[in-house]
Amino acid sequence: MSASSVKLPVVVPPLTVTASGTWPGEPGAASEALLHIDAGFAGADDLLLLGGFTAGMDALLARSEIVWSQLRCLATIHSELIPVFVDWFLPPDRVQPYLIAAFDAVADEDISAWKKYWGVVSKSQQPAVLADYFLTLLRTRRRELTTLTGPGRRILRRAAVNCLFQATPEVVPLLFPGNVGECEEILRDELLPAKWRAFSLAATLKTSKTRTIPREVDAAARAFLPVAPTDVLREYILRAQHILTDHPELWNAVLDSPLSRSVVAERIQELGESISGPRKKLLLDSLKPVLSVSVPLLPMFVEPTPPTPTWKLEALLYLGIIAFVFLILGVLLLI
């Protein structure tokens, strides 16, 4: 696990007293708390009491190993210990067991155990370090992500939303729906970012040679498209136009859906400069209805056209020309 290692100082506790002559709290309470720790059965109250003032914390640091063996267990039950002892949870080798236990709890669908172990990590780490730990966990357990049950995958998706700044390749396996139930759950989960839901929708409708989408899952995705929230539809259109050449089926799903053309056009315009001018024109043109050329049917009965009266004049003209030719030939023969 990657995170900056923090070395805890070990000092000999100064057994000094306060101005009142005792350590804070009831007379002898701090000394009794130390006895509990040394005996190996400290309670959360003992740790909170000693961790609440400098001399007490110094005494705990002097017993670092024995204190940690008790603190690491108590912190999963008493989250109030974490802010006081947050520095104790910073070394990576101390965080890793919680991460492993948390993932195992997910695999077992033990939500309460997940909350205990993951709660220690999430409450003790800075956001950037927490994100790094979570991504490392997904990378090392990648092969198991697709075999987790629906509740386990849901837990990890929600954790990803809470600790990651954006979806990364490590999260992608959690966004591919394994069945129709998970498909509908992801698409309709309002706690997931619109971009994540749009990715899941596109991943379901995209044709792939390496995997086969069950018909019922594909049908569920297509049924969601016409009722998708505005932000999800906008993100889906943005993703579809980016890979329009390689995967036109994503845009065809929009054209084949009962979505109003005007609604789709509004979503395209809202994307503004996220879509280039030529591509935007191409998308908008594809929304225009195809004009059908109607051919009028021929009438059942067509009245014959009467012959034009000029045919008699043409016949007389031809006869006159023929007679004139024969007359010339006769004259030539007499000569």
mmCIF file of C-alpha atoms in Angstrom:
data_model
loop_
_atom_site.group_PDB
_atom_site.id
_atom_site.type_symbol
_atom_site.label_atom_id
_atom_site.label_comp_id
_atom_site.label_asym_id
_atom_site.label_seq_id
_atom_site.Cartn_x
_atom_site.Cartn_y
_atom_site.Cartn_z
ATOM 1 C CA MET A 1 0.000 0.000 0.000
ATOM 2 C CA SER A 2 1.374 3.354 -0.937
ATOM 3 C CA ALA A 3 1.316 6.157 1.552
ATOM 4 C CA SER A 4 3.929 8.101 3.389
ATOM 5 C CA SER A 5 5.203 6.213 6.418
ATOM 6 C CA VAL A 6 4.943 7.920 9.774
ATOM 7 C CA LYS A 7 7.196 6.895 12.653
ATOM 8 C CA LEU A 8 5.691 7.329 16.064
ATOM 9 C CA PRO A 9 8.082 8.677 18.692
ATOM 10 C CA VAL A 10 8.730 6.501 21.697
ATOM 11 C CA VAL A 11 9.518 8.358 24.883
ATOM 12 C CA VAL A 12 9.695 7.529 28.543
ATOM 13 C CA PRO A 13 6.589 8.972 30.208
ATOM 14 C CA PRO A 14 7.440 11.741 32.627
ATOM 15 C CA LEU A 15 5.642 10.688 35.765
ATOM 16 C CA THR A 16 5.101 14.248 36.816
ATOM 17 C CA VAL A 17 1.968 15.628 38.374
ATOM 18 C CA THR A 18 -0.165 18.592 37.591
ATOM 19 C CA ALA A 19 -0.489 21.658 39.756
ATOM 20 C CA SER A 20 -3.283 19.924 41.657
ATOM 21 C CA GLY A 21 -0.999 17.020 42.504
ATOM 22 C CA THR A 22 -2.612 14.372 40.238
ATOM 23 C CA TRP A 23 -3.108 13.651 36.561
ATOM 24 C CA PRO A 24 -6.348 14.959 35.050
ATOM 25 C CA GLY A 25 -9.511 13.112 36.003
ATOM 26 C CA GLU A 26 -10.398 11.297 39.164
ATOM 27 C CA PRO A 27 -7.543 10.646 41.584
ATOM 28 C CA GLY A 28 -5.617 7.594 40.425
ATOM 29 C CA ALA A 29 -7.747 7.195 37.234
ATOM 30 C CA ALA A 30 -4.809 7.686 34.878
ATOM 31 C CA SER A 31 -2.630 5.283 36.841
ATOM 32 C CA GLU A 32 -5.421 2.712 36.812
ATOM 33 C CA ALA A 33 -5.812 3.181 33.041
ATOM 34 C CA LEU A 34 -2.106 2.466 32.592
ATOM 35 C CA LEU A 35 -2.487 -0.693 34.665
ATOM 36 C CA HIS A 36 -5.330 -1.831 32.358
ATOM 37 C CA ILE A 37 -3.157 -1.205 29.319
ATOM 38 C CA ASP A 38 -0.167 -3.020 30.754
ATOM 39 C CA ALA A 39 -2.414 -5.957 31.625
ATOM 40 C CA GLY A 40 -3.689 -6.058 28.026
ATOM 41 C CA PHE A 41 -7.366 -5.302 28.602
ATOM 42 C CA ALA A 42 -7.655 -1.560 28.183
ATOM 43 C CA GLY A 43 -11.027 -0.045 27.365
ATOM 44 C CA ALA A 44 -11.816 2.864 25.087
ATOM 45 C CA ASP A 45 -12.252 5.099 28.132
ATOM 46 C CA ASP A 46 -8.720 4.278 29.311
ATOM 47 C CA LEU A 47 -7.209 5.237 25.966
ATOM 48 C CA LEU A 48 -9.292 8.387 25.654
ATOM 49 C CA LEU A 49 -8.335 9.462 29.154
ATOM 50 C CA LEU A 50 -4.607 9.025 28.606
ATOM 51 C CA GLY A 51 -4.684 10.335 25.068
ATOM 52 C CA GLY A 52 -6.361 13.524 26.214
ATOM 53 C CA PHE A 53 -3.237 15.170 27.679
ATOM 54 C CA THR A 54 0.436 15.287 26.828
ATOM 55 C CA ALA A 55 1.832 13.236 29.708
ATOM 56 C CA GLY A 56 -0.767 10.525 29.159
ATOM 57 C CA MET A 57 -0.046 10.310 25.425
ATOM 58 C CA ASP A 58 3.678 10.126 26.182
ATOM 59 C CA ALA A 59 2.980 7.191 28.468
ATOM 60 C CA LEU A 60 1.052 5.459 25.683
ATOM 61 C CA LEU A 61 3.805 6.098 23.162
ATOM 62 C CA ALA A 62 6.288 4.509 25.535
ATOM 63 C CA ARG A 63 4.119 1.374 25.351
ATOM 64 C CA SER A 64 3.510 1.679 21.600
ATOM 65 C CA GLU A 65 3.394 -2.026 20.765
ATOM 66 C CA ILE A 66 1.105 -3.121 23.556
ATOM 67 C CA VAL A 67 -1.136 -0.075 23.095
ATOM 68 C CA TRP A 68 -1.472 -0.668 19.353
ATOM 69 C CA SER A 69 -2.491 -4.291 19.849
ATOM 70 C CA GLN A 70 -5.465 -3.025 21.853
ATOM 71 C CA LEU A 71 -6.161 0.186 19.947
ATOM 72 C CA ARG A 72 -6.439 -1.502 16.563
ATOM 73 C CA CYS A 73 -9.300 -3.676 17.828
ATOM 74 C CA LEU A 74 -11.072 -1.027 19.872
ATOM 75 C CA ALA A 75 -11.070 1.452 16.960
ATOM 76 C CA THR A 76 -13.392 -0.763 14.908
ATOM 77 C CA ILE A 77 -15.999 -0.439 17.660
ATOM 78 C CA HIS A 78 -15.279 3.000 19.127
ATOM 79 C CA SER A 79 -14.787 5.399 16.230
ATOM 80 C CA GLU A 80 -14.266 8.243 18.705
ATOM 81 C CA LEU A 81 -10.772 6.885 19.274
ATOM 82 C CA ILE A 82 -9.663 7.614 15.719
ATOM 83 C CA PRO A 83 -9.438 11.438 15.866
ATOM 84 C CA VAL A 84 -7.425 11.246 19.097
ATOM 85 C CA PHE A 85 -5.032 8.577 17.805
ATOM 86 C CA VAL A 86 -5.142 9.448 14.098
ATOM 87 C CA ASP A 87 -1.326 9.473 13.804
ATOM 88 C CA TRP A 88 -1.230 5.878 14.953
ATOM 89 C CA PHE A 89 -3.153 4.797 11.824
ATOM 90 C CA LEU A 90 -0.945 6.505 9.267
ATOM 91 C CA PRO A 91 1.780 3.863 8.680
ATOM 92 C CA PRO A 92 0.783 1.767 5.620
ATOM 93 C CA ASP A 93 1.533 -1.530 7.334
ATOM 94 C CA ARG A 94 -1.083 -0.653 9.944
ATOM 95 C CA VAL A 95 -3.730 0.281 7.367
ATOM 96 C CA GLN A 96 -3.340 -2.751 5.120
ATOM 97 C CA PRO A 97 -4.975 -5.280 7.500
ATOM 98 C CA TYR A 98 -8.086 -3.077 7.679
ATOM 99 C CA LEU A 99 -8.257 -2.914 3.872
ATOM 100 C CA ILE A 100 -7.964 -6.687 3.514
ATOM 101 C CA ALA A 101 -10.564 -7.283 6.211
ATOM 102 C CA ALA A 102 -12.900 -4.740 4.599
ATOM 103 C CA PHE A 103 -12.750 -6.428 1.185
ATOM 104 C CA ASP A 104 -13.238 -9.860 2.733
ATOM 105 C CA ALA A 105 -16.311 -8.504 4.501
ATOM 106 C CA VAL A 106 -17.658 -7.312 1.146
ATOM 107 C CA ALA A 107 -17.089 -10.744 -0.347
ATOM 108 C CA ASP A 108 -19.047 -12.256 2.545
ATOM 109 C CA GLU A 109 -21.817 -9.643 2.244
ATOM 110 C CA ASP A 110 -21.099 -8.674 5.850
ATOM 111 C CA ILE A 111 -22.063 -5.023 5.679
ATOM 112 C CA SER A 112 -21.556 -4.345 9.382
ATOM 113 C CA ALA A 113 -17.989 -5.708 9.231
ATOM 114 C CA TRP A 114 -17.302 -3.626 6.144
ATOM 115 C CA LYS A 115 -18.440 -0.493 7.942
ATOM 116 C CA LYS A 116 -16.159 -1.273 10.893
ATOM 117 C CA TYR A 117 -12.970 -1.918 8.964
ATOM 118 C CA TRP A 118 -13.460 0.557 6.149
ATOM 119 C CA GLY A 119 -14.635 3.133 8.669
ATOM 120 C CA VAL A 120 -11.239 3.088 10.379
ATOM 121 C CA VAL A 121 -9.473 3.686 7.060
ATOM 122 C CA SER A 122 -11.827 6.384 5.791
ATOM 123 C CA LYS A 123 -11.800 8.328 9.066
ATOM 124 C CA SER A 124 -8.053 8.207 9.606
ATOM 125 C CA GLN A 125 -6.688 9.054 6.137
ATOM 126 C CA GLN A 126 -6.478 12.265 4.161
ATOM 127 C CA PRO A 127 -8.628 12.293 0.959
ATOM 128 C CA ALA A 128 -5.741 11.828 -1.481
ATOM 129 C CA VAL A 129 -4.217 8.980 0.536
ATOM 130 C CA LEU A 130 -7.630 7.369 1.009
ATOM 131 C CA ALA A 131 -8.243 7.435 -2.753
ATOM 132 C CA ASP A 132 -4.848 5.846 -3.328
ATOM 133 C CA TYR A 133 -5.564 3.081 -0.826
ATOM 134 C CA PHE A 134 -8.958 2.355 -2.394
ATOM 135 C CA LEU A 135 -7.585 2.184 -5.930
ATOM 136 C CA THR A 136 -4.770 -0.069 -4.756
ATOM 137 C CA LEU A 137 -7.346 -2.354 -3.180
ATOM 138 C CA LEU A 138 -9.329 -2.542 -6.433
ATOM 139 C CA ARG A 139 -6.179 -3.237 -8.440
ATOM 140 C CA THR A 140 -4.963 -6.053 -6.204
ATOM 141 C CA ARG A 141 -8.417 -7.695 -6.023
ATOM 142 C CA ARG A 142 -9.461 -6.964 -9.610
ATOM 143 C CA ARG A 143 -10.143 -10.583 -10.538
ATOM 144 C CA GLU A 144 -12.603 -10.886 -7.694
ATOM 145 C CA LEU A 145 -14.651 -7.803 -8.554
ATOM 146 C CA THR A 146 -16.774 -9.549 -11.172
ATOM 147 C CA THR A 147 -17.476 -12.530 -8.909
ATOM 148 C CA LEU A 148 -18.789 -10.468 -6.023
ATOM 149 C CA THR A 149 -22.503 -10.548 -5.320
ATOM 150 C CA GLY A 150 -24.737 -7.580 -6.087
ATOM 151 C CA PRO A 151 -24.706 -6.151 -2.528
ATOM 152 C CA GLY A 152 -20.908 -6.366 -2.384
ATOM 153 C CA ARG A 153 -20.474 -4.563 -5.682
ATOM 154 C CA ARG A 154 -22.958 -1.920 -4.565
ATOM 155 C CA ILE A 155 -20.913 -1.285 -1.417
ATOM 156 C CA LEU A 156 -17.735 -0.763 -3.446
ATOM 157 C CA ARG A 157 -19.491 1.557 -5.925
ATOM 158 C CA ARG A 158 -20.743 3.727 -3.081
ATOM 159 C CA ALA A 159 -17.289 3.765 -1.486
ATOM 160 C CA ALA A 160 -15.796 4.779 -4.840
ATOM 161 C CA VAL A 161 -18.190 7.716 -5.051
ATOM 162 C CA ASN A 162 -17.248 8.875 -1.571
ATOM 163 C CA CYS A 163 -13.466 8.675 -1.848
ATOM 164 C CA LEU A 164 -12.601 9.106 -5.525
ATOM 165 C CA PHE A 165 -12.540 12.322 -7.488
ATOM 166 C CA GLN A 166 -13.600 10.603 -10.729
ATOM 167 C CA ALA A 167 -14.135 7.159 -12.183
ATOM 168 C CA THR A 168 -10.833 5.490 -13.075
ATOM 169 C CA PRO A 169 -10.076 2.240 -14.931
ATOM 170 C CA GLU A 170 -10.043 0.415 -11.599
ATOM 171 C CA VAL A 171 -13.741 1.260 -11.076
ATOM 172 C CA VAL A 172 -14.859 0.168 -14.554
ATOM 173 C CA PRO A 173 -15.535 -3.501 -13.612
ATOM 174 C CA LEU A 174 -18.024 -2.277 -11.018
ATOM 175 C CA LEU A 175 -19.984 -0.359 -13.679
ATOM 176 C CA PHE A 176 -20.495 -3.280 -16.057
ATOM 177 C CA PRO A 177 -23.852 -4.772 -14.986
ATOM 178 C CA GLY A 178 -23.748 -8.513 -14.478
ATOM 179 C CA ASN A 179 -27.494 -9.062 -14.747
ATOM 180 C CA VAL A 180 -30.722 -7.209 -15.415
ATOM 181 C CA GLY A 181 -31.240 -6.399 -11.740
ATOM 182 C CA GLU A 182 -27.838 -4.778 -11.378
ATOM 183 C CA CYS A 183 -28.298 -2.957 -14.685
ATOM 184 C CA GLU A 184 -31.461 -1.263 -13.441
ATOM 185 C CA GLU A 185 -29.862 -0.616 -10.055
ATOM 186 C CA ILE A 186 -26.826 1.170 -11.494
ATOM 187 C CA LEU A 187 -28.789 3.229 -14.005
ATOM 188 C CA ARG A 188 -31.345 4.357 -11.444
ATOM 189 C CA ASP A 189 -28.959 4.889 -8.530
ATOM 190 C CA GLU A 190 -29.164 8.635 -7.922
ATOM 191 C CA LEU A 191 -26.151 8.492 -5.603
ATOM 192 C CA LEU A 192 -23.904 7.633 -8.545
ATOM 193 C CA PRO A 193 -22.586 10.516 -10.683
ATOM 194 C CA ALA A 194 -24.369 11.047 -13.997
ATOM 195 C CA LYS A 195 -21.145 10.333 -15.879
ATOM 196 C CA TRP A 196 -20.827 6.928 -14.214
ATOM 197 C CA ARG A 197 -24.416 5.983 -15.001
ATOM 198 C CA ALA A 198 -24.015 7.143 -18.600
ATOM 199 C CA PHE A 199 -20.859 5.038 -18.910
ATOM 200 C CA SER A 200 -22.716 1.977 -17.637
ATOM 201 C CA LEU A 201 -25.553 2.626 -20.102
ATOM 202 C CA ALA A 202 -23.131 2.983 -23.013
ATOM 203 C CA ALA A 203 -21.128 -0.066 -21.947
ATOM 204 C CA THR A 204 -24.322 -2.124 -21.976
ATOM 205 C CA LEU A 205 -25.487 -0.945 -25.403
ATOM 206 C CA LYS A 206 -22.069 -1.042 -27.044
ATOM 207 C CA THR A 207 -21.368 -3.959 -29.354
ATOM 208 C CA SER A 208 -18.282 -5.930 -28.371
ATOM 209 C CA LYS A 209 -16.568 -8.982 -29.832
ATOM 210 C CA THR A 210 -15.145 -9.984 -26.466
ATOM 211 C CA ARG A 211 -18.360 -10.195 -24.463
ATOM 212 C CA THR A 212 -22.021 -10.895 -24.943
ATOM 213 C CA ILE A 213 -24.731 -8.811 -23.298
ATOM 214 C CA PRO A 214 -27.790 -10.861 -22.312
ATOM 215 C CA ARG A 215 -30.922 -9.798 -24.147
ATOM 216 C CA GLU A 216 -32.776 -8.891 -20.987
ATOM 217 C CA VAL A 217 -29.917 -6.624 -19.861
ATOM 218 C CA ASP A 218 -29.839 -4.911 -23.246
ATOM 219 C CA ALA A 219 -33.618 -4.490 -23.109
ATOM 220 C CA ALA A 220 -33.412 -2.957 -19.624
ATOM 221 C CA ALA A 221 -30.827 -0.436 -20.825
ATOM 222 C CA ARG A 222 -32.934 0.515 -23.851
ATOM 223 C CA ALA A 223 -35.987 0.906 -21.653
ATOM 224 C CA PHE A 224 -34.058 3.286 -19.396
ATOM 225 C CA LEU A 225 -32.796 5.520 -22.214
ATOM 226 C CA PRO A 226 -36.126 7.322 -22.867
ATOM 227 C CA VAL A 227 -36.597 8.078 -19.155
ATOM 228 C CA ALA A 228 -32.977 8.890 -18.322
ATOM 229 C CA PRO A 229 -32.518 12.079 -16.261
ATOM 230 C CA THR A 230 -31.329 15.140 -18.134
ATOM 231 C CA ASP A 231 -27.750 14.986 -16.858
ATOM 232 C CA VAL A 232 -27.426 11.259 -17.602
ATOM 233 C CA LEU A 233 -28.786 11.649 -21.137
ATOM 234 C CA ARG A 234 -26.440 14.564 -21.752
ATOM 235 C CA GLU A 235 -23.420 12.525 -20.642
ATOM 236 C CA TYR A 236 -24.569 9.573 -22.724
ATOM 237 C CA ILE A 237 -24.836 11.711 -25.874
ATOM 238 C CA LEU A 238 -21.391 13.145 -25.193
ATOM 239 C CA ARG A 239 -19.898 9.657 -24.886
ATOM 240 C CA ALA A 240 -21.797 8.347 -27.923
ATOM 241 C CA GLN A 241 -20.574 11.152 -30.190
ATOM 242 C CA HIS A 242 -16.951 10.618 -29.101
ATOM 243 C CA ILE A 243 -16.971 7.065 -30.461
ATOM 244 C CA LEU A 244 -19.558 7.587 -33.191
ATOM 245 C CA THR A 245 -17.309 6.204 -35.942
ATOM 246 C CA ASP A 246 -16.404 2.970 -34.158
ATOM 247 C CA HIS A 247 -19.700 2.435 -32.348
ATOM 248 C CA PRO A 248 -22.595 4.071 -34.215
ATOM 249 C CA GLU A 249 -24.964 1.722 -32.404
ATOM 250 C CA LEU A 250 -24.879 4.016 -29.366
ATOM 251 C CA TRP A 251 -26.273 6.942 -31.342
ATOM 252 C CA ASN A 252 -28.653 4.660 -33.242
ATOM 253 C CA ALA A 253 -30.106 3.619 -29.886
ATOM 254 C CA VAL A 254 -31.099 7.260 -29.373
ATOM 255 C CA LEU A 255 -32.598 7.530 -32.850
ATOM 256 C CA ASP A 256 -34.523 4.270 -32.423
ATOM 257 C CA SER A 257 -35.861 5.196 -28.983
ATOM 258 C CA PRO A 258 -39.159 7.018 -28.384
ATOM 259 C CA LEU A 259 -37.180 10.030 -27.176
ATOM 260 C CA SER A 260 -38.529 13.303 -28.507
ATOM 261 C CA ARG A 261 -36.262 14.701 -31.209
ATOM 262 C CA SER A 262 -36.614 18.169 -29.712
ATOM 263 C CA VAL A 263 -35.460 16.885 -26.318
ATOM 264 C CA VAL A 264 -32.394 15.251 -27.865
ATOM 265 C CA ALA A 265 -31.629 18.441 -29.784
ATOM 266 C CA GLU A 266 -31.817 20.449 -26.534
ATOM 267 C CA ARG A 267 -29.369 18.094 -24.839
ATOM 268 C CA ILE A 268 -26.964 18.436 -27.763
ATOM 269 C CA GLN A 269 -27.145 22.230 -27.638
ATOM 270 C CA GLU A 270 -26.539 22.174 -23.868
ATOM 271 C CA LEU A 271 -23.238 20.390 -24.428
ATOM 272 C CA GLY A 272 -21.990 23.514 -26.194
ATOM 273 C CA GLU A 273 -18.341 23.385 -27.208
ATOM 274 C CA SER A 274 -17.955 19.884 -25.813
ATOM 275 C CA ILE A 275 -19.037 18.778 -29.286
ATOM 276 C CA SER A 276 -17.275 20.178 -32.351
ATOM 277 C CA GLY A 277 -19.278 22.166 -34.886
ATOM 278 C CA PRO A 278 -19.182 19.588 -37.712
ATOM 279 C CA ARG A 279 -20.064 16.741 -35.365
ATOM 280 C CA LYS A 280 -22.888 18.746 -33.817
ATOM 281 C CA LYS A 281 -24.323 19.443 -37.281
ATOM 282 C CA LEU A 282 -24.093 15.747 -38.125
ATOM 283 C CA LEU A 283 -26.002 14.786 -34.985
ATOM 284 C CA LEU A 284 -28.676 17.444 -35.456
ATOM 285 C CA ASP A 285 -29.127 16.534 -39.120
ATOM 286 C CA SER A 286 -29.670 12.912 -38.160
ATOM 287 C CA LEU A 287 -32.614 14.013 -36.008
ATOM 288 C CA LYS A 288 -34.484 15.474 -38.981
ATOM 289 C CA PRO A 289 -37.357 13.286 -40.170
ATOM 290 C CA VAL A 290 -36.779 11.375 -43.397
ATOM 291 C CA LEU A 291 -39.100 12.779 -46.105
ATOM 292 C CA SER A 292 -40.974 10.036 -47.923
ATOM 293 C CA VAL A 293 -41.690 10.579 -51.654
ATOM 294 C CA SER A 294 -45.300 9.617 -52.265
ATOM 295 C CA VAL A 295 -46.258 8.384 -55.748
ATOM 296 C CA PRO A 296 -49.910 9.155 -56.657
ATOM 297 C CA LEU A 297 -51.900 6.103 -57.567
ATOM 298 C CA LEU A 298 -53.090 5.827 -61.197
ATOM 299 C CA PRO A 299 -56.864 6.252 -61.605
ATOM 300 C CA MET A 300 -58.935 3.164 -62.100
ATOM 301 C CA PHE A 301 -60.184 4.401 -65.500
ATOM 302 C CA VAL A 302 -58.417 6.792 -67.814
ATOM 303 C CA GLU A 303 -60.600 8.268 -70.557
ATOM 304 C CA PRO A 304 -58.842 7.896 -73.935
ATOM 305 C CA THR A 305 -57.537 11.074 -75.449
ATOM 306 C CA PRO A 306 -59.391 11.914 -78.701
ATOM 307 C CA PRO A 307 -57.146 12.079 -81.798
ATOM 308 C CA THR A 308 -56.109 15.525 -82.755
ATOM 309 C CA PRO A 309 -57.825 16.875 -85.915
ATOM 310 C CA THR A 310 -54.516 18.026 -87.422
ATOM 311 C CA TRP A 311 -53.705 14.526 -88.662
ATOM 312 C CA LYS A 312 -55.818 15.064 -91.851
ATOM 313 C CA LEU A 313 -53.857 18.150 -92.836
ATOM 314 C CA GLU A 314 -50.585 16.300 -92.316
ATOM 315 C CA ALA A 315 -51.796 13.450 -94.575
ATOM 316 C CA LEU A 316 -52.794 15.843 -97.375
ATOM 317 C CA LEU A 317 -49.425 17.575 -97.111
ATOM 318 C CA TYR A 318 -47.537 14.293 -97.506
ATOM 319 C CA LEU A 319 -49.692 13.315 -100.550
ATOM 320 C CA GLY A 320 -49.048 16.680 -102.179
ATOM 321 C CA ILE A 321 -45.299 16.295 -101.745
ATOM 322 C CA ILE A 322 -45.401 12.803 -103.291
ATOM 323 C CA ALA A 323 -47.491 14.027 -106.271
ATOM 324 C CA PHE A 324 -45.087 16.917 -106.872
ATOM 325 C CA VAL A 325 -42.103 14.533 -106.918
ATOM 326 C CA PHE A 326 -43.768 12.266 -109.507
ATOM 327 C CA LEU A 327 -44.642 15.331 -111.647
ATOM 328 C CA ILE A 328 -41.008 16.429 -111.774
ATOM 329 C CA LEU A 329 -39.881 12.900 -112.659
ATOM 330 C CA GLY A 330 -42.423 12.798 -115.556
ATOM 331 C CA VAL A 331 -41.193 16.102 -116.995
ATOM 332 C CA LEU A 332 -37.595 14.914 -116.846
ATOM 333 C CA LEU A 333 -38.480 11.738 -118.735
ATOM 334 C CA LEU A 334 -40.229 13.670 -121.557
ATOM 335 C CA ILE A 335 -37.193 15.860 -122.054
#
